[in-house]
Amino acid sequence: DGGITQSPKYLFRKEGQNVTLSCEQNLNHDAMYWYRQDPGQGLRLIYYSQIVNDFQKGDIAEGYSVSREKKESFPLTVTSAQKNPTAFYLCASTERGEQYFGPGTRLTVT
Amino acid sequence: SQQGEEDPQALSIQEGENATMNCSYKTSINNLQWYRQNSGRGLVHLILIRSNEREKHSGRLRVTLDTSKKSSSLLITASRAADTASYFCATGYSGNTPLVFGKGTRLSVIA
């Protein structure tokens, strides 16, 4: 899992609550990414940031928000507007085109 | 949008056999990468092959790339039970443009 940490590993929330997933890296990488993975599926890009204080929407940004105030940190907020938030969330950073992934956070919303 | 499409979706082999997974894509790429994911974990980068390369080796892994057919294959030789995982291809572009991942091949190696 390299120098990327995600916390917590498991997260449970009630429907209607916002929740923030943490992603921290000590690899000094400029670019960071958030993906969502559903059972038996590939990765779908939620948001990405190529530099501090800048980020772009990915393919499925609706219902999510991010911030990039520090190079090391790229937190993801799953808002109550996300219709189906239960999923496995993966954070990654990039160097020379290769992505380094964190261990993931499994979010369950009931 | 998912560009890489792996084939087969699932593969079950005996320990010691070779495993071959294929990936097809649709548009021009800068590179193609293969990743491995153990159940419930993050992805681990295995190998990157650039668009001007045709074959690359890393230990028991062999990757080929045919840009004319827009396809790649990952061969794992002499498979072990520990190779059991999902394998994803991802197409890469210039700069930090996000990778596009396929849905993966689930490999089961039976001891």
Coordinates of N, CA, C and O in Angstrom, one line a residue, chain A residues 42-45 59, chain B residues 1-7 22-33 67 69-72 88-93 97-104:
Chain A
G42 N -14.9 -2.7 -11.7 CA -13.6 -2.0 -11.8 C -13.7 -0.7 -11.0 O -14.6 -0.5 -10.2
L43 N -12.7 0.2 -11.2 CA -12.7 1.4 -10.5 C -13.3 2.5 -11.3 O -13.0 2.7 -12.5
R44 N -14.1 3.4 -10.7 CA -14.7 4.5 -11.3 C -14.2 5.8 -10.6 O -14.2 5.9 -9.4
L45 N -13.7 6.7 -11.4 CA -13.1 7.9 -10.9 C -14.1 8.9 -10.4 O -15.0 9.3 -11.1
D59 N -15.7 10.8 -13.4 CA -16.9 10.3 -14.1 C -18.1 10.3 -13.2 O -19.3 10.3 -13.8
Chain B
S1 N -15.5 6.8 -17.8 CA -15.9 5.7 -18.7 C -14.7 4.7 -18.6 O -13.6 5.0 -18.5
Q2 N -15.1 3.4 -18.7 CA -14.1 2.4 -18.7 C -13.7 2.0 -20.1 O -14.5 1.6 -20.9
Q3 N -12.4 2.1 -20.4 CA -12.0 1.8 -21.7 C -11.4 0.4 -21.8 O -11.8 -0.4 -22.7
G4 N -10.6 0.0 -20.8 CA -10.0 -1.3 -20.8 C -11.1 -2.4 -20.5 O -11.9 -2.2 -19.6
E5 N -11.1 -3.4 -21.3 CA -12.0 -4.5 -21.1 C -11.2 -5.8 -21.0 O -10.5 -6.2 -21.9
E6 N -11.2 -6.4 -19.8 CA -10.4 -7.7 -19.6 C -11.2 -8.9 -20.0 O -12.5 -8.9 -19.9
D7 N -10.5 -9.9 -20.4 CA -11.1 -11.1 -20.8 C -10.1 -12.3 -20.4 O -8.9 -12.1 -20.6
N22 N -6.4 -11.1 -20.9 CA -6.3 -10.2 -22.0 C -7.0 -8.9 -21.7 O -8.0 -8.8 -20.9
C23 N -6.6 -7.8 -22.4 CA -7.2 -6.5 -22.2 C -7.3 -5.8 -23.6 O -6.4 -5.8 -24.3
S24 N -8.5 -5.3 -23.9 CA -8.7 -4.6 -25.1 C -9.1 -3.2 -24.8 O -9.8 -2.9 -23.8
Y25 N -8.7 -2.2 -25.7 CA -9.1 -0.8 -25.4 C -9.5 -0.2 -26.8 O -9.3 -0.8 -27.8
K26 N -9.9 1.0 -26.7 CA -10.6 1.6 -27.9 C -9.8 2.8 -28.5 O -9.9 3.0 -29.7
T27 N -9.1 3.6 -27.7 CA -8.5 4.8 -28.3 C -7.0 4.7 -28.1 O -6.4 3.8 -27.4
S28 N -6.2 5.6 -28.7 CA -4.8 5.6 -28.6 C -4.4 5.9 -27.2 O -5.0 6.7 -26.5
I29 N -3.3 5.3 -26.8 CA -2.8 5.4 -25.4 C -1.3 5.7 -25.4 O -0.6 5.6 -26.4
N30 N -0.9 6.2 -24.3 CA 0.5 6.5 -24.0 C 1.2 5.2 -23.4 O 2.3 4.9 -23.7
N31 N 0.4 4.5 -22.6 CA 0.9 3.3 -21.9 C -0.2 2.5 -21.5 O -1.4 3.0 -21.4
L32 N 0.1 1.3 -21.1 CA -0.9 0.4 -20.5 C -0.3 -0.3 -19.3 O 0.8 -0.7 -19.3
Q33 N -1.1 -0.3 -18.2 CA -0.6 -0.8 -17.0 C -1.5 -2.0 -16.5 O -2.7 -2.1 -16.8
T67 N -0.5 -2.5 -30.4 CA -1.3 -1.2 -30.6 C -2.1 -1.3 -31.8 O -3.1 -0.6 -31.9
K69 N -3.9 -3.8 -32.8 CA -5.1 -4.5 -32.4 C -5.7 -3.9 -31.1 O -6.8 -4.3 -30.7
K70 N -5.0 -2.9 -30.6 CA -5.5 -2.3 -29.3 C -5.8 -3.3 -28.3 O -6.9 -3.4 -27.7
S71 N -4.7 -4.1 -28.0 CA -4.9 -5.2 -27.0 C -3.6 -5.5 -26.3 O -2.5 -5.2 -26.8
S72 N -3.7 -6.0 -25.1 CA -2.6 -6.4 -24.3 C -2.9 -7.7 -23.6 O -4.1 -8.1 -23.4
F88 N -6.3 -6.1 -13.0 CA -6.9 -5.0 -13.8 C -5.9 -4.4 -14.8 O -4.7 -4.2 -14.4
C89 N -6.4 -4.1 -16.0 CA -5.6 -3.3 -16.9 C -6.1 -1.9 -16.8 O -7.3 -1.6 -16.5
A90 N -5.2 -1.0 -17.1 CA -5.5 0.5 -17.0 C -4.8 1.1 -18.2 O -3.6 0.9 -18.4
T91 N -5.5 2.0 -18.9 CA -4.9 2.7 -20.0 C -4.5 4.1 -19.5 O -5.2 4.8 -18.8
G92 N -3.2 4.4 -19.9 CA -2.6 5.7 -19.5 C -2.4 6.6 -20.6 O -2.2 6.2 -21.8
Y93 N -2.4 7.9 -20.3 CA -2.3 9.0 -21.3 C -1.2 9.9 -20.8 O -0.5 9.6 -19.8
T97 N -3.1 12.8 -16.6 CA -4.4 12.5 -17.0 C -4.8 11.1 -16.4 O -4.0 10.2 -16.4
P98 N -6.0 11.1 -15.8 CA -6.3 9.8 -15.0 C -6.3 8.6 -15.9 O -6.7 8.6 -17.0
L99 N -5.8 7.5 -15.2 CA -5.9 6.2 -15.8 C -7.4 5.8 -16.0 O -8.2 6.2 -15.2
V100 N -7.6 4.9 -16.9 CA -9.0 4.4 -17.1 C -8.9 2.9 -16.9 O -8.1 2.2 -17.6
F101 N -9.6 2.4 -15.9 CA -9.5 1.0 -15.5 C -10.6 0.1 -16.1 O -11.7 0.6 -16.3
G102 N -10.2 -1.1 -16.4 CA -11.2 -2.1 -16.8 C -11.9 -2.7 -15.6 O -11.6 -2.3 -14.4
K103 N -12.8 -3.7 -15.8 CA -13.5 -4.3 -14.7 C -12.7 -5.5 -14.1 O -13.2 -6.0 -13.1
G104 N -11.7 -5.9 -14.7 CA -10.8 -6.9 -14.1 C -11.1 -8.3 -14.4 O -12.2 -8.7 -14.9

